[in-house]
Amino acid sequence: MGFILGLVWIVMVAPLAMGSHKGSEEHHVASESGTQNAVGHAITGAPFQVYLSKGVGTDQEGSQVQAGGNAALQTVIGAFNHMMEHRTDYARFQEALTKDALQKVIIEPKVVNREGKEFLLLVAQTAQPNQVNLLISASALEKQGYLNHPDQLVPVLAREFQWVVSKSDTTSKRQTNMSPGNFKQVPIKTNQEIAEMSGEEREHLLQLLFRTYLTTTDRHNSLDGKSYYEIGSTTRIPPAQPDSTTKLYDIRVREALQKIVREPYFQEQTPKAIRSLLNGKVWNVTFADIQNRDWATRTRVVPKEQSITVGEQERTIQPAMILINIHRSAAPEDPFYKESNGLPMGALPVDKLARVIAQEIQNNITEKSMRGHVAQDELSAPQ
């Protein structure tokens, strides 16, 4: 019974949100048909091109107004040219280029979802696996003051690439119904093997674990419809869609975990965090808004009777969960208090969030029963 309870604890963790943005999966289908006969405009060094969809730069009678279309096109091209010249300054843009995640950039007269809501930028899936299109509204460019100001469009465009990367990731499907027999196939490494791996190899291993048992979730669905923090700000922003906040934090947490296993700082300062993420101890990093608990982070380990045997070495482990109370700030006694600079967890830059998670694992992950703490968490969880 203990083993079954442990298994239930694992499989009940919701699968990783694979990246959807602002209802983009419900976007009208006109985006592709509007570019079938259009000429693509190249961005120097980029694997994608920019297209003007049918109808961009037309007047009320449907006659082409060349100046309007050219202004939108040159604004977008100018912004992308700047990003290409400074690609190392835009991590998600660089990642999208490396993964060839962007098929086309399409400038449309308007970009709306099925509910009729208009967006400046929207990521839409394509028939090509692991590639998406980025849709840009010409009318929104003008209304929001970006037309002929590519320098002002750059930061907005750069932020959108977190969704380009996330939405294009269609291969990392989670095995949320793993049977006990499958646990032996999990690519668990020994501590010595982990220590000998390069940062790139550790990140690759982390991606394999994301596809099997390691999840990042809003455990209590406590952020549905809730506002979110922009990085570095204490002002909350209303979500564009009910699940926008959840997906935004999911992306940030995944990026933080990748930094932990890849970057030399963590190998030197918090090696236990790297080992625990890659040797089978941590099974979930969850984020939630639990207002009636005053802690910012917690580690929960299932009781010993719920231990599970994993990997080719048939290691017996007690799966652990790292919880981040996303709208709470660190307390002075927290080891990461200085790192947080007074900001709530949800407002931390990814590198700082990575250090907070790493220190939580480094200091608090232990193989012991914490049944009482787990039970108290459930009692105080958002309903």
Coordinates of C-alpha atoms in Angstrom, one line a residue:
M1 CA 0.0 0.0 0.0
G2 CA 2.9 2.4 0.8
F3 CA 4.4 1.8 -2.6
I4 CA 1.0 2.4 -4.3
L5 CA 0.6 5.7 -2.4
G6 CA 4.0 6.7 -3.5
L7 CA 3.2 5.9 -7.1
V8 CA 0.0 7.9 -6.9
W9 CA 1.9 10.8 -5.5
I10 CA 4.1 10.8 -8.6
V11 CA 1.6 10.2 -11.4
M12 CA -0.9 12.7 -9.9
V13 CA 1.6 15.5 -10.6
A14 CA 0.3 17.3 -13.6
P15 CA 2.4 17.1 -16.8
L16 CA 4.7 20.0 -17.7
A17 CA 2.9 22.7 -19.7
M18 CA 4.4 22.4 -23.1
G19 CA 4.1 26.0 -24.0
S20 CA 1.0 27.7 -25.2
H21 CA 0.6 31.4 -25.4
K22 CA -2.4 33.7 -25.2
G23 CA -4.7 31.3 -26.9
S24 CA -2.5 30.9 -30.0
E25 CA -3.8 27.4 -30.6
E26 CA -7.2 29.0 -31.4
H27 CA -5.8 31.5 -33.9
H28 CA -7.7 31.8 -37.2
V29 CA -6.3 29.7 -40.0
A30 CA -5.8 32.6 -42.4
S31 CA -2.1 33.1 -41.5
E32 CA -0.8 30.5 -43.8
S33 CA -3.1 31.0 -46.7
G34 CA -2.3 34.7 -46.7
T35 CA 1.4 34.1 -47.4
Q36 CA 1.2 31.3 -50.0
N37 CA 2.1 33.6 -52.9
A38 CA 4.0 36.2 -50.9
V39 CA 7.7 36.8 -51.2
G40 CA 9.8 36.2 -48.1
H41 CA 12.1 39.0 -46.9
A42 CA 15.4 37.7 -45.5
I43 CA 17.0 38.6 -42.2
T44 CA 20.8 38.4 -42.6
G45 CA 22.0 35.2 -40.9
A46 CA 18.5 34.0 -39.8
P47 CA 17.0 30.7 -40.9
F48 CA 13.5 32.3 -41.2
Q49 CA 12.0 35.0 -43.4
V50 CA 9.4 37.8 -42.8
Y51 CA 6.2 37.7 -44.9
L52 CA 3.6 40.3 -45.5
S53 CA 0.2 38.6 -45.4
K54 CA -2.5 39.5 -47.9
G55 CA -4.3 42.7 -46.9
V56 CA -1.5 44.4 -45.0
G57 CA -1.3 48.1 -46.0
T58 CA -4.7 48.2 -47.8
D59 CA -7.3 51.0 -47.6
Q60 CA -11.0 50.6 -46.9
E61 CA -11.6 49.8 -50.6
G62 CA -8.9 47.2 -50.6
S63 CA -6.4 49.1 -52.7
Q64 CA -2.8 48.6 -51.8
V65 CA -1.2 51.4 -49.8
Q66 CA 2.4 50.6 -50.3
A67 CA 3.7 53.0 -47.6
G68 CA 1.8 51.3 -44.8
G69 CA 2.9 47.8 -45.7
N70 CA 6.5 48.9 -46.2
A71 CA 6.6 50.7 -42.8
A72 CA 5.4 47.6 -40.9
L73 CA 7.9 45.4 -42.9
Q74 CA 10.9 47.6 -42.4
T75 CA 10.1 48.0 -38.7
V76 CA 10.0 44.3 -38.1
I77 CA 13.1 43.7 -40.2
G78 CA 15.0 46.4 -38.4
A79 CA 14.1 44.9 -35.0
F80 CA 15.3 41.5 -36.1
N81 CA 18.5 42.8 -37.7
H82 CA 19.3 44.4 -34.3
M83 CA 18.6 41.2 -32.5
M84 CA 20.7 39.2 -34.9
E85 CA 23.7 41.5 -34.4
H86 CA 23.3 41.2 -30.6
R87 CA 21.9 37.7 -30.4
T88 CA 23.9 36.8 -27.3
D89 CA 22.0 39.5 -25.4
Y90 CA 18.7 37.7 -26.0
A91 CA 18.9 34.1 -24.6
R92 CA 15.6 32.8 -25.8
F93 CA 16.1 34.3 -29.3
Q94 CA 19.4 32.6 -29.5
E95 CA 17.9 29.3 -28.3
A96 CA 15.2 29.6 -31.0
L97 CA 17.9 30.1 -33.7
T98 CA 19.9 27.2 -32.4
K99 CA 16.8 24.9 -32.5
D100 CA 15.5 26.3 -35.8
A101 CA 12.2 26.8 -33.9
L102 CA 10.8 29.6 -36.0
Q103 CA 9.5 28.8 -39.5
K104 CA 8.1 32.2 -40.5
V105 CA 7.4 35.7 -39.2
I106 CA 4.1 36.8 -40.7
I107 CA 2.8 40.4 -40.6
E108 CA -1.0 40.3 -40.7
P109 CA -3.5 43.2 -40.8
K110 CA -4.7 42.0 -37.4
V111 CA -3.8 39.1 -35.2
V112 CA -6.8 37.8 -33.2
N113 CA -7.9 34.6 -31.6
R114 CA -11.3 32.9 -32.0
E115 CA -12.7 35.0 -29.2
G116 CA -11.9 38.1 -31.3
K117 CA -9.2 39.4 -28.9
E118 CA -6.4 41.3 -30.8
F119 CA -2.7 40.8 -30.0
L120 CA 0.4 42.5 -31.1
L121 CA 2.4 39.2 -31.2
L122 CA 1.1 35.7 -31.2
V123 CA 2.8 32.3 -31.6
A124 CA 1.0 29.8 -33.7
Q125 CA 1.8 26.1 -34.3
T126 CA 2.5 24.8 -37.8
A127 CA 2.2 21.4 -39.5
Q128 CA 6.0 21.1 -39.2
P129 CA 7.1 19.4 -35.9
N130 CA 9.1 21.6 -33.6
Q131 CA 8.5 24.8 -35.6
V132 CA 6.1 27.7 -35.1
N133 CA 5.1 30.9 -36.8
L134 CA 5.3 34.3 -35.2
L135 CA 2.4 36.5 -36.1
I136 CA 2.6 40.3 -35.9
S137 CA -0.3 42.6 -36.1
A138 CA 0.4 45.6 -38.4
S139 CA -2.5 47.6 -36.9
A140 CA -1.2 47.0 -33.4
L141 CA 2.2 48.1 -34.5
E142 CA 0.7 51.4 -35.5
K143 CA -1.7 51.7 -32.5
Q144 CA 1.0 51.0 -29.9
G145 CA 3.6 53.4 -31.4
Y146 CA 6.1 50.8 -32.7
L147 CA 5.7 51.7 -36.4
N148 CA 9.0 53.1 -37.7
H149 CA 10.6 52.5 -34.2
P150 CA 12.3 49.1 -34.5
D151 CA 14.5 49.9 -31.4
Q152 CA 11.3 50.1 -29.3
L153 CA 10.0 46.9 -30.7
V154 CA 13.1 44.9 -29.9
P155 CA 12.5 44.3 -26.1
V156 CA 8.9 43.3 -26.8
L157 CA 9.9 41.0 -29.6
A158 CA 12.7 39.5 -27.5
R159 CA 10.3 38.6 -24.7
E160 CA 8.0 36.8 -27.1
F161 CA 10.7 34.3 -27.9
Q162 CA 10.2 32.5 -24.5
W163 CA 6.9 31.4 -26.1
V164 CA 8.5 30.6 -29.5
V165 CA 10.8 28.2 -27.7
S166 CA 8.2 26.8 -25.5
K167 CA 5.5 26.4 -28.1
S168 CA 7.9 24.7 -30.6
D169 CA 8.8 22.1 -28.0
T170 CA 6.5 19.3 -29.1
T171 CA 8.7 16.4 -28.6
S172 CA 9.2 16.4 -24.8
K173 CA 6.0 14.5 -24.0
R174 CA 5.7 13.4 -20.4
Q175 CA 5.2 9.7 -19.4
T176 CA 2.8 10.6 -16.6
N177 CA 1.4 7.0 -16.4
M178 CA 4.7 5.2 -15.8
S179 CA 4.4 1.7 -14.5
P180 CA 6.9 0.3 -11.9
G181 CA 8.6 -1.7 -14.7
N182 CA 9.4 1.6 -16.5
F183 CA 11.2 3.0 -13.6
K184 CA 14.3 0.8 -14.4
Q185 CA 14.5 2.6 -17.8
V186 CA 14.8 6.0 -16.2
P187 CA 18.3 7.4 -17.1
I188 CA 19.5 7.8 -13.6
K189 CA 23.3 8.5 -13.2
T190 CA 25.6 7.9 -10.2
N191 CA 27.1 10.9 -8.4
Q192 CA 30.5 10.1 -9.9
E193 CA 29.1 10.0 -13.4
I194 CA 27.4 13.3 -12.9
A195 CA 30.6 14.9 -11.6
E196 CA 32.4 13.8 -14.7
M197 CA 29.8 15.2 -17.1
S198 CA 30.1 18.6 -18.9
G199 CA 27.5 21.2 -18.4
E200 CA 26.0 20.5 -21.8
E201 CA 25.8 16.7 -21.0
R202 CA 24.1 17.4 -17.7
E203 CA 21.6 19.7 -19.4
H204 CA 20.9 17.0 -22.0
L205 CA 20.3 14.5 -19.2
L206 CA 17.9 16.9 -17.5
Q207 CA 15.9 17.1 -20.7
L208 CA 15.6 13.3 -20.7
L209 CA 14.3 13.4 -17.2
F210 CA 11.8 16.0 -18.2
R211 CA 10.4 13.5 -20.6
T212 CA 10.0 10.8 -18.0
Y213 CA 9.3 11.6 -14.4
L214 CA 10.7 15.1 -13.5
T215 CA 7.8 17.6 -13.5
T216 CA 7.4 21.4 -13.0
T217 CA 3.8 22.2 -12.1
D218 CA 1.4 24.5 -10.3
R219 CA 0.6 21.7 -7.9
H220 CA -2.7 23.1 -6.6
N221 CA -3.8 25.0 -9.7
S222 CA -3.5 28.0 -7.4
L223 CA -2.4 30.4 -10.2
D224 CA -5.3 29.9 -12.7
G225 CA -6.4 33.3 -13.6
K226 CA -4.0 35.0 -11.2
S227 CA -1.8 37.9 -12.0
Y228 CA 2.0 37.5 -12.4
Y229 CA 5.1 39.5 -11.7
E230 CA 7.3 41.0 -14.3
I231 CA 11.0 40.2 -13.6
G232 CA 12.4 42.7 -11.1
S233 CA 9.1 44.4 -10.4
T234 CA 6.7 44.1 -7.5
T235 CA 3.7 45.1 -9.7
R236 CA 1.4 42.3 -10.7
I237 CA 0.3 42.0 -14.3
P238 CA -3.2 40.5 -15.2
P239 CA -2.9 37.4 -17.4
A240 CA -3.9 37.4 -21.1
Q241 CA -5.5 34.0 -20.6
P242 CA -6.5 32.1 -17.5
D243 CA -3.4 29.8 -17.8
S244 CA -0.9 32.4 -18.9
T245 CA 0.6 32.9 -15.4
T246 CA 1.0 29.2 -14.8
K247 CA 2.8 28.8 -18.2
L248 CA 5.0 31.8 -17.6
Y249 CA 6.2 30.5 -14.3
D250 CA 6.6 27.0 -15.7
I251 CA 9.0 28.4 -18.3
R252 CA 11.0 30.3 -15.7
V253 CA 11.4 27.3 -13.4
R254 CA 12.5 25.1 -16.2
E255 CA 15.1 27.7 -17.3
A256 CA 16.3 27.9 -13.7
L257 CA 16.8 24.1 -13.5
Q258 CA 18.7 24.1 -16.7
K259 CA 21.0 26.8 -15.3
I260 CA 21.6 24.8 -12.1
V261 CA 22.8 21.7 -14.0
R262 CA 24.7 23.5 -16.7
E263 CA 26.6 26.5 -15.2
P264 CA 29.9 26.2 -13.3
Y265 CA 28.8 28.3 -10.4
F266 CA 26.4 25.7 -9.2
Q267 CA 29.0 22.9 -9.6
E268 CA 31.2 24.8 -7.2
Q269 CA 28.6 26.3 -4.8
T270 CA 25.7 23.8 -4.7
P271 CA 26.9 20.4 -6.1
K272 CA 24.3 18.6 -4.0
A273 CA 21.5 20.4 -6.0
I274 CA 22.9 19.2 -9.3
R275 CA 23.3 15.6 -8.0
S276 CA 19.8 15.6 -6.6
L277 CA 18.2 16.8 -9.8
L278 CA 20.0 14.2 -11.9
N279 CA 20.4 11.1 -9.6
G280 CA 16.7 10.6 -9.0
K281 CA 16.0 12.3 -5.8
V282 CA 13.9 15.3 -7.0
W283 CA 10.8 14.3 -8.9
N284 CA 8.9 17.6 -8.9
V285 CA 9.6 21.3 -8.7
T286 CA 6.3 22.9 -8.0
F287 CA 5.2 26.6 -7.8
A288 CA 2.1 27.8 -6.1
D289 CA 0.4 30.7 -4.4
I290 CA -0.3 29.5 -0.9
Q291 CA -1.1 32.7 1.0
N292 CA -1.6 31.3 4.4
R293 CA 1.9 29.9 4.6
D294 CA 4.7 32.4 5.3
W295 CA 7.6 30.4 3.7
A296 CA 9.1 31.1 0.3
T297 CA 10.5 27.6 -0.4
R298 CA 10.1 24.1 1.1
T299 CA 11.4 20.6 0.4
R300 CA 9.0 17.7 0.9
V301 CA 10.2 14.0 0.9
V302 CA 7.7 11.1 0.8
P303 CA 7.8 8.7 3.8
K304 CA 10.2 5.7 3.7
E305 CA 7.4 3.2 3.1
Q306 CA 6.7 4.9 -0.2
S307 CA 10.2 4.5 -1.5
I308 CA 10.6 3.6 -5.2
T309 CA 13.3 1.5 -7.0
V310 CA 14.6 3.3 -10.1
G311 CA 17.3 3.1 -12.7
E312 CA 19.6 0.3 -13.9
Q313 CA 21.3 0.3 -10.5
E314 CA 17.9 -0.3 -8.9
R315 CA 18.4 2.5 -6.4
T316 CA 15.8 2.9 -3.7
I317 CA 14.9 6.5 -3.3
Q318 CA 12.3 8.6 -1.5
P319 CA 11.0 11.1 -4.2
A320 CA 11.3 14.7 -3.2
M321 CA 9.3 17.8 -4.1
I322 CA 10.7 21.3 -4.1
L323 CA 7.9 23.9 -3.5
I324 CA 8.2 27.6 -4.4
N325 CA 5.6 29.9 -2.8
I326 CA 5.7 32.1 -5.8
H327 CA 4.2 35.3 -4.4
R328 CA 6.2 35.2 -1.1
S329 CA 9.4 37.0 -0.4
A330 CA 12.4 35.4 1.4
A331 CA 12.6 35.8 5.2
P332 CA 15.8 37.2 6.7
E333 CA 16.8 33.8 8.0
D334 CA 16.5 32.2 4.6
P335 CA 20.0 31.4 3.1
F336 CA 19.0 33.0 -0.2
Y337 CA 17.6 36.2 1.5
K338 CA 20.4 38.4 0.0
E339 CA 19.9 36.8 -3.4
S340 CA 16.3 37.7 -3.6
N341 CA 16.8 41.5 -2.9
G342 CA 13.4 41.8 -1.3
L343 CA 11.5 40.6 -4.3
P344 CA 8.9 37.9 -4.2
M345 CA 9.9 34.5 -5.7
G346 CA 7.8 35.2 -8.9
A347 CA 9.7 38.4 -9.7
L348 CA 13.2 37.0 -9.5
P349 CA 15.4 36.9 -12.6
V350 CA 16.0 33.4 -13.8
D351 CA 19.6 33.3 -12.6
K352 CA 18.5 34.4 -9.1
L353 CA 15.6 31.9 -9.1
A354 CA 18.1 29.2 -10.0
R355 CA 20.2 30.1 -7.0
V356 CA 17.2 30.1 -4.7
I357 CA 16.1 26.6 -5.9
A358 CA 19.7 25.3 -5.7
Q359 CA 20.2 26.5 -2.2
E360 CA 16.8 25.0 -1.1
I361 CA 17.9 21.6 -2.4
Q362 CA 21.5 21.9 -1.2
N363 CA 20.4 22.8 2.4
N364 CA 17.2 20.8 2.9
I365 CA 16.9 17.7 0.8
T366 CA 17.2 14.7 3.2
E367 CA 16.0 11.1 2.9
K368 CA 13.7 11.0 5.8
S369 CA 9.9 11.0 6.3
M370 CA 8.3 14.4 6.5
R371 CA 4.8 13.1 6.6
G372 CA 3.6 15.7 9.1
H373 CA 4.8 18.6 6.9
V374 CA 3.2 17.0 3.8
A375 CA -0.1 16.6 5.7
Q376 CA 0.0 20.2 6.9
D377 CA 0.7 21.4 3.3
E378 CA -2.4 19.6 2.1
L379 CA -4.6 21.1 4.9
S380 CA -3.4 24.7 4.0
A381 CA -3.4 24.2 0.2
P382 CA -5.6 26.5 -1.9
Q383 CA -9.1 25.0 -2.4

